[in-house]
Each structure stands twice: as structure tokens, then as C-alpha cells.
PDB file of C-alpha atoms and ligand atoms in Angstrom:
ATOM      1  CA  MET G   1       1.680  16.887  16.120  1.00 36.00           C
ATOM      2  CA  VAL G   2      -0.239  13.686  15.448  1.00 44.00           C
ATOM      3  CA  THR G   3       1.110  10.973  17.735  1.00 45.00           C
ATOM      4  CA  TYR G   4       0.857   7.300  17.145  1.00 50.00           C
ATOM      5  CA  ASP G   5      -0.873   5.861  20.088  1.00 52.00           C
ATOM      6  CA  PRO G   6      -1.856   2.030  19.228  1.00 52.00           C
ATOM      7  CA  TYR G   7      -4.540   1.930  22.056  1.00 49.00           C
ATOM      8  CA  ASN G   8      -6.137   5.301  21.215  1.00 50.00           C
ATOM      9  CA  LEU G   9      -6.012   5.855  17.565  1.00 50.00           C
ATOM     10  CA  PHE G  10      -6.887   8.809  15.584  1.00 47.00           C
ATOM     11  CA  ARG G  11     -10.286   8.979  16.582  1.00 42.00           C
ATOM     12  CA  PHE G  12     -10.524  12.717  15.370  1.00 45.00           C
ATOM     13  CA  LYS G  13      -9.546  11.390  11.915  1.00 51.00           C
ATOM     14  CA  VAL G  14     -12.730   9.429  11.307  1.00 45.00           C
ATOM     15  CA  SER G  15     -15.031  12.341  12.067  1.00 59.00           C
ATOM     16  CA  SER G  16     -16.736  12.197   8.559  1.00 85.00           C
ATOM     17  CA  LEU G  17     -17.883   8.659   9.431  1.00 96.00           C
ATOM     18  CA  LYS G  18     -20.770   7.752  11.753  1.00 96.00           C
ATOM     19  CA  ASN G  19     -20.343   5.549  14.767  1.00 97.00           C
ATOM     20  CA  VAL G  20     -22.713   2.729  14.437  1.00 96.00           C
ATOM     21  CA  LYS G  21     -23.159  -0.058  17.103  1.00 96.00           C
ATOM     22  CA  ILE G  22     -23.316  -3.505  15.807  1.00 96.00           C
ATOM     23  CA  GLY G  23     -23.507  -6.322  18.100  1.00 90.00           C
ATOM     24  CA  PHE G  24     -20.782  -5.896  20.709  1.00 82.00           C
ATOM     25  CA  ARG G  25     -18.715  -3.360  18.755  1.00 94.00           C
ATOM     26  CA  THR G  26     -18.863  -0.056  17.156  1.00 97.00           C
ATOM     27  CA  ALA G  27     -18.159   0.306  13.394  1.00 98.00           C
ATOM     28  CA  GLN G  28     -17.132   3.383  11.472  1.00 97.00           C
ATOM     29  CA  VAL G  29     -19.553   3.645   8.478  1.00 98.00           C
ATOM     30  CA  GLY G  30     -19.972   5.880   5.478  1.00 97.00           C
ATOM     31  CA  GLU G  31     -19.777   6.080   1.742  1.00 97.00           C
ATOM     32  CA  TRP G  32     -17.121   3.734   0.589  1.00 98.00           C
ATOM     33  CA  GLY G  33     -14.912   6.673  -0.705  1.00 97.00           C
ATOM     34  CA  GLU G  34     -15.114   8.202   2.554  1.00 97.00           C
ATOM     35  CA  VAL G  35     -14.227   5.095   4.352  1.00 98.00           C
ATOM     36  CA  SER G  36     -11.225   4.539   2.247  1.00 98.00           C
ATOM     37  CA  LEU G  37     -10.014   8.239   2.820  1.00 98.00           C
ATOM     38  CA  ALA G  38     -10.508   7.715   6.639  1.00 98.00           C
ATOM     39  CA  VAL G  39      -8.354   4.591   6.542  1.00 98.00           C
ATOM     40  CA  ALA G  40      -5.709   6.428   4.360  1.00 98.00           C
ATOM     41  CA  ASP G  41      -5.554   9.237   7.030  1.00 98.00           C
ATOM     42  CA  GLU G  42      -5.048   6.796   9.702  1.00 98.00           C
ATOM     43  CA  LEU G  43      -2.234   5.009   7.775  1.00 98.00           C
ATOM     44  CA  GLU G  44      -0.659   8.225   6.781  1.00 98.00           C
ATOM     45  CA  SER G  45      -0.416   9.505  10.217  1.00 98.00           C
ATOM     46  CA  LEU G  46       1.288   6.236  11.383  1.00 98.00           C
ATOM     47  CA  ILE G  47       3.871   6.264   8.476  1.00 98.00           C
ATOM     48  CA  ARG G  48       4.668  10.133   8.759  1.00 98.00           C
ATOM     49  CA  GLU G  49       4.870   9.907  12.601  1.00 98.00           C
ATOM     50  CA  ARG G  50       7.369   7.021  12.398  1.00 98.00           C
ATOM     51  CA  ALA G  51       9.402   8.639   9.701  1.00 98.00           C
ATOM     52  CA  GLY G  52       9.544  11.889  11.894  1.00 97.00           C
ATOM     53  CA  ARG G  53      11.161   9.800  14.477  1.00 97.00           C
ATOM     54  CA  GLY G  54      13.561   8.051  12.125  1.00 98.00           C
ATOM     55  CA  GLU G  55      11.573   4.598  12.697  1.00 98.00           C
ATOM     56  CA  SER G  56      10.001   2.094  10.471  1.00 98.00           C
ATOM     57  CA  ALA G  57       6.170   1.348  10.348  1.00 98.00           C
ATOM     58  CA  VAL G  58       5.486  -2.339   9.967  1.00 98.00           C
ATOM     59  CA  LEU G  59       2.357  -2.801   7.937  1.00 98.00           C
ATOM     60  CA  GLY G  60       0.248  -5.897   7.304  1.00 98.00           C
ATOM     61  CA  LEU G  61      -1.538  -5.725   3.927  1.00 98.00           C
ATOM     62  CA  ALA G  62      -4.339  -7.480   2.188  1.00 98.00           C
ATOM     63  CA  THR G  63      -5.336  -8.059  -1.449  1.00 98.00           C
ATOM     64  CA  GLY G  64      -8.572  -8.393  -3.002  1.00 96.00           C
ATOM     65  CA  SER G  65     -11.106  -5.726  -4.337  1.00 96.00           C
ATOM     66  CA  THR G  66     -11.515  -4.267  -0.666  1.00 98.00           C
ATOM     67  CA  PRO G  67      -8.267  -2.047  -0.365  1.00 98.00           C
ATOM     68  CA  LEU G  68      -8.187  -0.950  -3.978  1.00 98.00           C
ATOM     69  CA  GLU G  69      -9.566   2.412  -3.394  1.00 98.00           C
ATOM     70  CA  LEU G  70      -7.406   2.883  -0.352  1.00 98.00           C
ATOM     71  CA  TYR G  71      -4.143   1.866  -2.304  1.00 98.00           C
ATOM     72  CA  ARG G  72      -5.267   4.355  -5.101  1.00 98.00           C
ATOM     73  CA  GLU G  73      -5.376   7.199  -2.691  1.00 98.00           C
ATOM     74  CA  LEU G  74      -1.916   6.122  -0.944  1.00 98.00           C
ATOM     75  CA  ILE G  75      -0.467   6.415  -4.576  1.00 98.00           C
ATOM     76  CA  ARG G  76      -1.967   9.786  -5.030  1.00 98.00           C
ATOM     77  CA  ARG G  77      -0.663  11.019  -1.650  1.00 98.00           C
ATOM     78  CA  HIS G  78       2.815   9.647  -2.379  1.00 98.00           C
ATOM     79  CA  ARG G  79       2.799  11.454  -5.991  1.00 98.00           C
ATOM     80  CA  GLU G  80       1.161  14.725  -4.941  1.00 98.00           C
ATOM     81  CA  GLU G  81       1.721  15.241  -1.027  1.00 97.00           C
ATOM     82  CA  GLY G  82       5.011  13.581  -0.531  1.00 97.00           C
ATOM     83  CA  LEU G  83       3.895  10.600   1.423  1.00 98.00           C
ATOM     84  CA  SER G  84       6.998   8.521   1.499  1.00 98.00           C
ATOM     85  CA  PHE G  85       6.968   4.663   2.082  1.00 98.00           C
ATOM     86  CA  ALA G  86      10.852   4.638   2.388  1.00 98.00           C
ATOM     87  CA  ASN G  87      10.256   3.691   6.198  1.00 98.00           C
ATOM     88  CA  VAL G  88       7.677   1.181   5.593  1.00 98.00           C
ATOM     89  CA  THR G  89       8.237  -2.779   6.079  1.00 98.00           C
ATOM     90  CA  SER G  90       5.312  -4.716   4.817  1.00 98.00           C
ATOM     91  CA  PHE G  91       3.801  -8.261   5.303  1.00 98.00           C
ATOM     92  CA  ASN G  92       1.090  -9.592   3.267  1.00 98.00           C
ATOM     93  CA  LEU G  93      -1.469 -11.774   4.827  1.00 98.00           C
ATOM     94  CA  ASP G  94      -1.671 -14.572   2.377  1.00 98.00           C
ATOM     95  CA  GLU G  95      -0.497 -16.106  -1.043  1.00 98.00           C
ATOM     96  CA  TYR G  96      -1.923 -18.779  -3.143  1.00 98.00           C
ATOM     97  CA  GLU G  97       0.046 -21.939  -3.366  1.00 97.00           C
ATOM     98  CA  GLY G  98       2.092 -22.879  -6.558  1.00 95.00           C
ATOM     99  CA  LEU G  99       1.762 -19.637  -8.404  1.00 94.00           C
ATOM    100  CA  GLY G 100       4.940 -17.917  -9.663  1.00 91.00           C
ATOM    101  CA  ARG G 101       5.755 -14.287  -8.497  1.00 91.00           C
ATOM    102  CA  ASP G 102       5.181 -13.521 -12.309  1.00 92.00           C
ATOM    103  CA  HIS G 103       1.642 -15.089 -12.320  1.00 94.00           C
ATOM    104  CA  GLU G 104      -0.854 -12.258 -12.623  1.00 94.00           C
ATOM    105  CA  ARG G 105      -3.260 -13.687 -10.255  1.00 96.00           C
ATOM    106  CA  SER G 106      -0.420 -14.232  -7.583  1.00 97.00           C
ATOM    107  CA  TYR G 107      -0.867 -11.822  -4.523  1.00 98.00           C
ATOM    108  CA  TRP G 108       2.703 -10.925  -5.030  1.00 98.00           C
ATOM    109  CA  CYS G 109       1.931  -9.512  -8.563  1.00 98.00           C
ATOM    110  CA  GLU G 110      -1.269  -7.896  -7.411  1.00 97.00           C
ATOM    111  CA  MET G 111       0.565  -5.983  -4.495  1.00 98.00           C
ATOM    112  CA  TRP G 112       3.148  -4.619  -7.005  1.00 98.00           C
ATOM    113  CA  GLN G 113       0.566  -3.673  -9.686  1.00 98.00           C
ATOM    114  CA  ASN G 114      -1.805  -2.132  -7.151  1.00 98.00           C
ATOM    115  CA  LEU G 115       0.575  -0.336  -4.704  1.00 98.00           C
ATOM    116  CA  PHE G 116       4.362  -1.175  -4.428  1.00 98.00           C
ATOM    117  CA  ASP G 117       5.114  -0.320  -8.035  1.00 98.00           C
ATOM    118  CA  HIS G 118       3.937   3.115  -7.660  1.00 98.00           C
ATOM    119  CA  VAL G 119       5.468   4.250  -4.296  1.00 98.00           C
ATOM    120  CA  ASP G 120       9.038   4.430  -3.095  1.00 98.00           C
ATOM    121  CA  ILE G 121       8.933   1.392  -0.783  1.00 98.00           C
ATOM    122  CA  ASP G 122      12.278  -0.572  -0.453  1.00 98.00           C
ATOM    123  CA  PRO G 123      11.649  -3.841  -2.337  1.00 98.00           C
ATOM    124  CA  THR G 124      13.905  -5.621   0.327  1.00 98.00           C
ATOM    125  CA  ARG G 125      11.252  -4.798   2.956  1.00 98.00           C
ATOM    126  CA  VAL G 126       8.255  -6.214   1.096  1.00 98.00           C
ATOM    127  CA  HIS G 127       7.249  -9.729   2.247  1.00 98.00           C
ATOM    128  CA  VAL G 128       4.522 -11.765   0.845  1.00 98.00           C
ATOM    129  CA  PRO G 129       4.005 -15.477   2.166  1.00 98.00           C
ATOM    130  CA  PRO G 130       5.922 -18.170   0.070  1.00 96.00           C
ATOM    131  CA  SER G 131       3.848 -19.920  -2.659  1.00 95.00           C
ATOM    132  CA  ARG G 132       6.472 -22.401  -3.674  1.00 94.00           C
ATOM    133  CA  PHE G 133       8.353 -24.470  -1.107  1.00 94.00           C
ATOM    134  CA  GLU G 134       9.407 -28.012  -0.206  1.00 94.00           C
ATOM    135  CA  ASP G 135       8.524 -27.859   3.405  1.00 96.00           C
ATOM    136  CA  ALA G 136       5.305 -25.961   4.012  1.00 96.00           C
ATOM    137  CA  GLU G 137       5.870 -25.912   7.813  1.00 97.00           C
ATOM    138  CA  ALA G 138       9.500 -24.684   7.502  1.00 97.00           C
ATOM    139  CA  ALA G 139       8.610 -21.940   5.012  1.00 97.00           C
ATOM    140  CA  ALA G 140       5.624 -20.847   7.331  1.00 98.00           C
ATOM    141  CA  LEU G 141       7.918 -20.691  10.370  1.00 98.00           C
ATOM    142  CA  GLU G 142      10.525 -18.690   8.238  1.00 98.00           C
ATOM    143  CA  TYR G 143       7.549 -16.119   7.582  1.00 98.00           C
ATOM    144  CA  GLU G 144       6.681 -15.878  11.319  1.00 98.00           C
ATOM    145  CA  ALA G 145      10.287 -15.400  12.076  1.00 98.00           C
ATOM    146  CA  LYS G 146      10.609 -12.419   9.524  1.00 98.00           C
ATOM    147  CA  ILE G 147       7.506 -10.706  11.280  1.00 98.00           C
ATOM    148  CA  ALA G 148       9.086 -11.328  14.721  1.00 98.00           C
ATOM    149  CA  ASP G 149      12.546  -9.811  13.440  1.00 98.00           C
ATOM    150  CA  ALA G 150      10.728  -6.704  12.126  1.00 98.00           C
ATOM    151  CA  GLY G 151       9.285  -6.256  15.724  1.00 98.00           C
ATOM    152  CA  GLY G 152       5.799  -7.463  15.041  1.00 98.00           C
ATOM    153  CA  ILE G 153       3.085  -5.654  12.935  1.00 98.00           C
ATOM    154  CA  ASP G 154       2.052  -2.293  13.851  1.00 98.00           C
ATOM    155  CA  TRP G 155      -1.040  -1.930  11.777  1.00 98.00           C
ATOM    156  CA  GLN G 156      -2.786  -4.669  10.010  1.00 98.00           C
ATOM    157  CA  LEU G 157      -5.340  -4.337   7.264  1.00 98.00           C
ATOM    158  CA  LEU G 158      -8.087  -6.976   6.677  1.00 98.00           C
ATOM    159  CA  GLY G 159     -11.102  -7.783   4.313  1.00 98.00           C
ATOM    160  CA  ILE G 160     -13.370 -10.371   4.997  1.00 98.00           C
ATOM    161  CA  GLY G 161     -14.590 -13.312   3.051  1.00 96.00           C
ATOM    162  CA  ARG G 162     -18.220 -14.146   2.440  1.00 92.00           C
ATOM    163  CA  ALA G 163     -17.822 -16.975   4.762  1.00 92.00           C
ATOM    164  CA  GLY G 164     -16.013 -15.134   7.475  1.00 96.00           C
ATOM    165  CA  HIS G 165     -12.282 -15.698   6.636  1.00 97.00           C
ATOM    166  CA  ILE G 166      -9.661 -13.218   7.306  1.00 98.00           C
ATOM    167  CA  GLY G 167      -6.528 -13.778   5.406  1.00 98.00           C
ATOM    168  CA  PHE G 168      -7.201 -17.336   4.243  1.00 98.00           C
ATOM    169  CA  ASN G 169      -8.131 -18.463   7.666  1.00 98.00           C
ATOM    170  CA  GLU G 170     -11.410 -20.206   6.510  1.00 98.00           C
ATOM    171  CA  ALA G 171     -13.952 -21.534   8.891  1.00 97.00           C
ATOM    172  CA  GLY G 172     -12.446 -24.024  11.406  1.00 98.00           C
ATOM    173  CA  SER G 173      -9.467 -21.747  11.815  1.00 98.00           C
ATOM    174  CA  GLY G 174      -8.880 -21.501  15.617  1.00 98.00           C
ATOM    175  CA  ARG G 175      -7.818 -18.435  17.603  1.00 98.00           C
ATOM    176  CA  GLU G 176      -4.163 -19.834  18.104  1.00 98.00           C
ATOM    177  CA  THR G 177      -3.486 -20.589  14.526  1.00 98.00           C
ATOM    178  CA  ARG G 178      -0.220 -19.433  13.117  1.00 98.00           C
ATOM    179  CA  THR G 179       1.007 -18.907   9.617  1.00 98.00           C
ATOM    180  CA  ARG G 180       0.544 -22.202   7.695  1.00 98.00           C
ATOM    181  CA  ARG G 181      -0.686 -24.013   4.586  1.00 98.00           C
ATOM    182  CA  ILE G 182      -4.260 -24.339   4.244  1.00 98.00           C
ATOM    183  CA  ALA G 183      -7.064 -25.821   1.865  1.00 98.00           C
ATOM    184  CA  LEU G 184      -9.318 -22.981   0.454  1.00 97.00           C
ATOM    185  CA  ALA G 185     -13.096 -23.220   1.109  1.00 95.00           C
ATOM    186  CA  GLU G 186     -15.642 -23.815  -1.626  1.00 95.00           C
ATOM    187  CA  GLU G 187     -16.882 -20.219  -1.251  1.00 92.00           C
ATOM    188  CA  THR G 188     -13.412 -18.890  -1.592  1.00 95.00           C
ATOM    189  CA  ILE G 189     -12.709 -21.000  -4.838  1.00 97.00           C
ATOM    190  CA  VAL G 190     -15.956 -19.967  -6.394  1.00 95.00           C
ATOM    191  CA  ASP G 191     -15.276 -16.212  -5.653  1.00 93.00           C
ATOM    192  CA  ALA G 192     -11.880 -16.382  -7.149  1.00 95.00           C
ATOM    193  CA  ALA G 193     -12.852 -18.406 -10.269  1.00 97.00           C
ATOM    194  CA  PRO G 194     -13.698 -15.396 -12.470  1.00 96.00           C
ATOM    195  CA  GLY G 195     -10.078 -14.004 -11.976  1.00 94.00           C
ATOM    196  CA  PHE G 196      -8.794 -17.372 -12.915  1.00 96.00           C
ATOM    197  CA  LYS G 197     -11.200 -17.880 -15.928  1.00 96.00           C
ATOM    198  CA  GLY G 198     -12.670 -20.798 -14.338  1.00 97.00           C
ATOM    199  CA  ARG G 199     -12.703 -22.547 -11.122  1.00 96.00           C
ATOM    200  CA  GLU G 200     -10.499 -25.446 -12.255  1.00 97.00           C
ATOM    201  CA  HIS G 201      -7.775 -23.186 -12.515  1.00 96.00           C
ATOM    202  CA  VAL G 202      -8.092 -21.730  -8.878  1.00 97.00           C
ATOM    203  CA  PRO G 203      -5.378 -23.187  -6.436  1.00 98.00           C
ATOM    204  CA  THR G 204      -6.751 -25.387  -4.027  1.00 98.00           C
ATOM    205  CA  HIS G 205      -4.289 -24.358  -1.194  1.00 98.00           C
ATOM    206  CA  ALA G 206      -2.878 -21.124   0.144  1.00 98.00           C
ATOM    207  CA  VAL G 207      -0.390 -20.012   2.737  1.00 98.00           C
ATOM    208  CA  THR G 208      -1.871 -17.625   5.203  1.00 98.00           C
ATOM    209  CA  MET G 209      -0.839 -15.804   8.322  1.00 98.00           C
ATOM    210  CA  GLY G 210      -2.901 -17.438  11.236  1.00 98.00           C
ATOM    211  CA  VAL G 211      -5.497 -15.981  13.386  1.00 98.00           C
ATOM    212  CA  GLY G 212      -3.232 -15.876  16.264  1.00 98.00           C
ATOM    213  CA  THR G 213      -0.589 -14.078  14.138  1.00 98.00           C
ATOM    214  CA  ILE G 214      -3.304 -11.404  13.050  1.00 98.00           C
ATOM    215  CA  LEU G 215      -4.323 -10.980  16.506  1.00 98.00           C
ATOM    216  CA  GLU G 216      -0.734 -10.108  17.686  1.00 98.00           C
ATOM    217  CA  SER G 217      -0.911  -6.970  15.483  1.00 98.00           C
ATOM    218  CA  ARG G 218      -0.869  -3.845  17.618  1.00 98.00           C
ATOM    219  CA  ARG G 219      -3.791  -2.275  15.577  1.00 98.00           C
ATOM    220  CA  ILE G 220      -6.083  -3.996  13.169  1.00 98.00           C
ATOM    221  CA  VAL G 221      -8.300  -2.395  10.554  1.00 98.00           C
ATOM    222  CA  LEU G 222     -11.055  -4.406   8.837  1.00 98.00           C
ATOM    223  CA  MET G 223     -12.664  -2.799   5.725  1.00 98.00           C
ATOM    224  CA  ALA G 224     -15.775  -4.197   4.262  1.00 98.00           C
ATOM    225  CA  GLN G 225     -18.033  -2.904   1.498  1.00 98.00           C
ATOM    226  CA  GLY G 226     -21.173  -4.388  -0.430  1.00 97.00           C
ATOM    227  CA  GLU G 227     -24.481  -5.948   0.791  1.00 97.00           C
ATOM    228  CA  GLY G 228     -23.098  -9.205   0.154  1.00 96.00           C
ATOM    229  CA  LYS G 229     -20.785  -8.904   3.191  1.00 97.00           C
ATOM    230  CA  ARG G 230     -23.550  -7.614   5.306  1.00 97.00           C
ATOM    231  CA  GLU G 231     -24.517 -10.797   7.001  1.00 97.00           C
ATOM    232  CA  ILE G 232     -21.091 -12.136   7.729  1.00 97.00           C
ATOM    233  CA  VAL G 233     -19.864  -8.793   9.065  1.00 98.00           C
ATOM    234  CA  HIS G 234     -22.760  -8.608  11.528  1.00 97.00           C
ATOM    235  CA  GLN G 235     -22.121 -12.249  12.472  1.00 97.00           C
ATOM    236  CA  ALA G 236     -18.298 -11.376  13.142  1.00 98.00           C
ATOM    237  CA  MET G 237     -19.016  -8.530  15.263  1.00 97.00           C
ATOM    238  CA  SER G 238     -22.116  -9.803  17.243  1.00 96.00           C
ATOM    239  CA  GLN G 239     -21.692 -13.655  17.508  1.00 96.00           C
ATOM    240  CA  VAL G 240     -19.648 -15.319  20.348  1.00 96.00           C
ATOM    241  CA  PRO G 241     -16.097 -15.604  18.834  1.00 97.00           C
ATOM    242  CA  SER G 242     -15.796 -19.090  17.373  1.00 98.00           C
ATOM    243  CA  GLU G 243     -13.994 -20.955  14.531  1.00 98.00           C
ATOM    244  CA  ARG G 244     -17.173 -21.158  12.620  1.00 97.00           C
ATOM    245  CA  VAL G 245     -16.627 -17.407  11.669  1.00 98.00           C
ATOM    246  CA  PRO G 246     -12.833 -16.756  12.048  1.00 98.00           C
ATOM    247  CA  ALA G 247     -13.484 -12.976  11.852  1.00 98.00           C
ATOM    248  CA  SER G 248     -15.287 -13.075  14.946  1.00 98.00           C
ATOM    249  CA  PHE G 249     -12.077 -13.568  16.995  1.00 98.00           C
ATOM    250  CA  LEU G 250     -11.328 -10.003  16.200  1.00 98.00           C
ATOM    251  CA  GLN G 251     -13.661  -9.194  19.027  1.00 97.00           C
ATOM    252  CA  LEU G 252     -10.889 -10.424  21.386  1.00 97.00           C
ATOM    253  CA  HIS G 253      -8.646  -7.709  20.337  1.00 97.00           C
ATOM    254  CA  GLU G 254      -8.543  -4.556  22.100  1.00 96.00           C
ATOM    255  CA  ASN G 255      -7.815  -2.215  19.016  1.00 98.00           C
ATOM    256  CA  VAL G 256      -9.696  -3.228  16.100  1.00 98.00           C
ATOM    257  CA  GLY G 257     -11.453  -0.437  13.673  1.00 98.00           C
ATOM    258  CA  TRP G 258     -14.475  -1.938  11.736  1.00 98.00           C
ATOM    259  CA  PHE G 259     -14.588   0.430   8.619  1.00 98.00           C
ATOM    260  CA  LEU G 260     -17.835  -0.394   6.749  1.00 98.00           C
ATOM    261  CA  ALA G 261     -19.684   1.113   3.882  1.00 98.00           C
ATOM    262  CA  LYS G 262     -23.245   1.996   4.529  1.00 98.00           C
ATOM    263  CA  ASP G 263     -24.716  -0.972   2.627  1.00 97.00           C
ATOM    264  CA  THR G 264     -22.573  -3.511   4.630  1.00 98.00           C
ATOM    265  CA  ALA G 265     -23.742  -1.751   7.914  1.00 97.00           C
ATOM    266  CA  GLY G 266     -27.236  -2.121   6.651  1.00 92.00           C
ATOM    267  CA  PHE G 267     -28.628   1.500   6.000  1.00 72.00           C
TER     268      PHE G 267
HETATM  269  P1  PGA Z   1     -12.694  -8.986  -1.399  1.00 75.28           P
HETATM  270  O1  PGA Z   1     -11.994 -10.042  -0.536  1.00 75.28           O
HETATM  271  O2  PGA Z   1     -11.786  -7.819  -1.047  1.00 75.28           O
HETATM  272  O3  PGA Z   1     -12.139  -9.333  -2.922  1.00 75.28           O
HETATM  273  O4  PGA Z   1     -13.825  -8.815  -1.243  1.00 75.28           O
HETATM  274  C1  PGA Z   1     -12.008 -10.137   0.799  1.00 75.28           C
HETATM  275  C2  PGA Z   1     -11.497 -11.425   1.298  1.00 75.28           C
HETATM  276  O5  PGA Z   1     -11.820 -12.396   0.775  1.00 75.28           O
HETATM  277  O6  PGA Z   1     -10.751 -11.428   2.468  1.00 75.28           O
END
């Protein structure tokens, strides 16, 4: 039986990927399809193993283009192979400020369209940071409290922004930061502009889990693809951790999987 050991995870599951040393860390590298399958294998093992014991799996999930193939594969496994999400509790990393849940660019909407609508997750166990609130600090504290009430995050998925953000922890976000309201960086707004049909429509602020919140997850999986992410991923894996590249703080965590497409790894 596959057992879930957060400190020694599923190494045999990523055998189709190559171990590549980058800076101080080892990445799992392959064609993007293989990378997404390997991450799906890891996640499926966790969900099934917990279900077998009548326990829940608490996932931290991400939006953006990076996890789309992974989510498609999870939907396929749900439909064709009986992978159930009935025991899953989810917490998304971040949300734009001010967009209602019915706004097609809200991360709430994106998650339902790309994953939740197609699997058997209990809607009451889906959590996305608040986008509308009177008191940002109180709303952020409430989100942190929900994560704590669920027992903390077992498995956190991350993409990485061109300037090194994880969630919306932009450059300048420290190691100890918690869930909070944050101003979006220029690169983030420019990258989001096409989806909003112009940068003037992109929200200027968001609510994001903090770097400290993310680092409390028992397992973290960062995925990245494309040449455009190569430089920042190399910085995150090889530079001394600092606020200039918030993803570099992941080096301080003992159980991070760096899952990279070949072009991101650089060969
Ligand atoms: P992407 O975004 O998956 O759309 O590249 C990642 C991020 O900004 O964290």
C-alpha cells in the first residue's frame, strides 16, 4: 500500500522525471505532460491514502496557467478511475480584491471552472481568500483561522511569477508574512492585462496567503514551465533566500518538490 509520509514523499512516483541539480536544490525535470502526471500521481496517492483511513486531505491550490494540465488530469482520473475528492478540503492561495465570485477573472470562478465543477468536492470545504471585505486584517485573520481549524495544509501547490512571487507575495514579502492584503507588482499587472482586456481593468490589490503561511504546509510542490520562468526559477533555487525573490524562501522548507519543464530547467 502507498503510505503518505510527508517527509519522504513518493520518490518512486517521479521515476519518469530526471533529477537535476540547480543551485542548492534538486529539481524533477521532464516534458511538461510528464511533469503534470507525476504531480497528479503524488496528489492522488495522498488523497486515496487519506480516504482509506477515513481522513481528509487538506490541499493548498493555485490558479494561473501552470496547473491547468494537472487539473485536467485530476478530472480525468475522477471520471475514469474513480478518484474521489469527497475527503478533500481546499484553500486557494490568493484572490484579486474587489471581484465578485461571479466575475470570470476571479480566482473563485477560475477554480470552479477548471477543477471543482468537474469533481465531487464538497462545496462547503472549498476556501478561496476573500475579495470583498470591510476590514482586510480581520478577513485575513479569519482565513488563517480556517486553515488552522482544518489542521493546517498537507500539500501546497505553487506556481511562480516572473518576478519571483509565490501566491501574490511580491518582492519585498518577508519570510514571516501571513495572509494579508497586498499591492500587485507592475509585472503581475502586465502579465494579467490580456485576461482583463487591458491593464486598467486589472485589480491593483489582492489578498494572499503569506510566505510564512505557505511554509507551514507539510509538503510544497512548485511547478514551472516555459523559458520565461527559467531565470527566476534558477534564482529562487540558488540565491541566498531573501525578500527580493520570495520564492527563494522555499529553500528553507525541508519538503519542497521543484517540478520543472525541460525548458525551465534549461536543457
Ligand atoms: P502562471 O502564473 O501559472 O499563469 O504562469 C504563476 C504565478 O504568477 O504564480
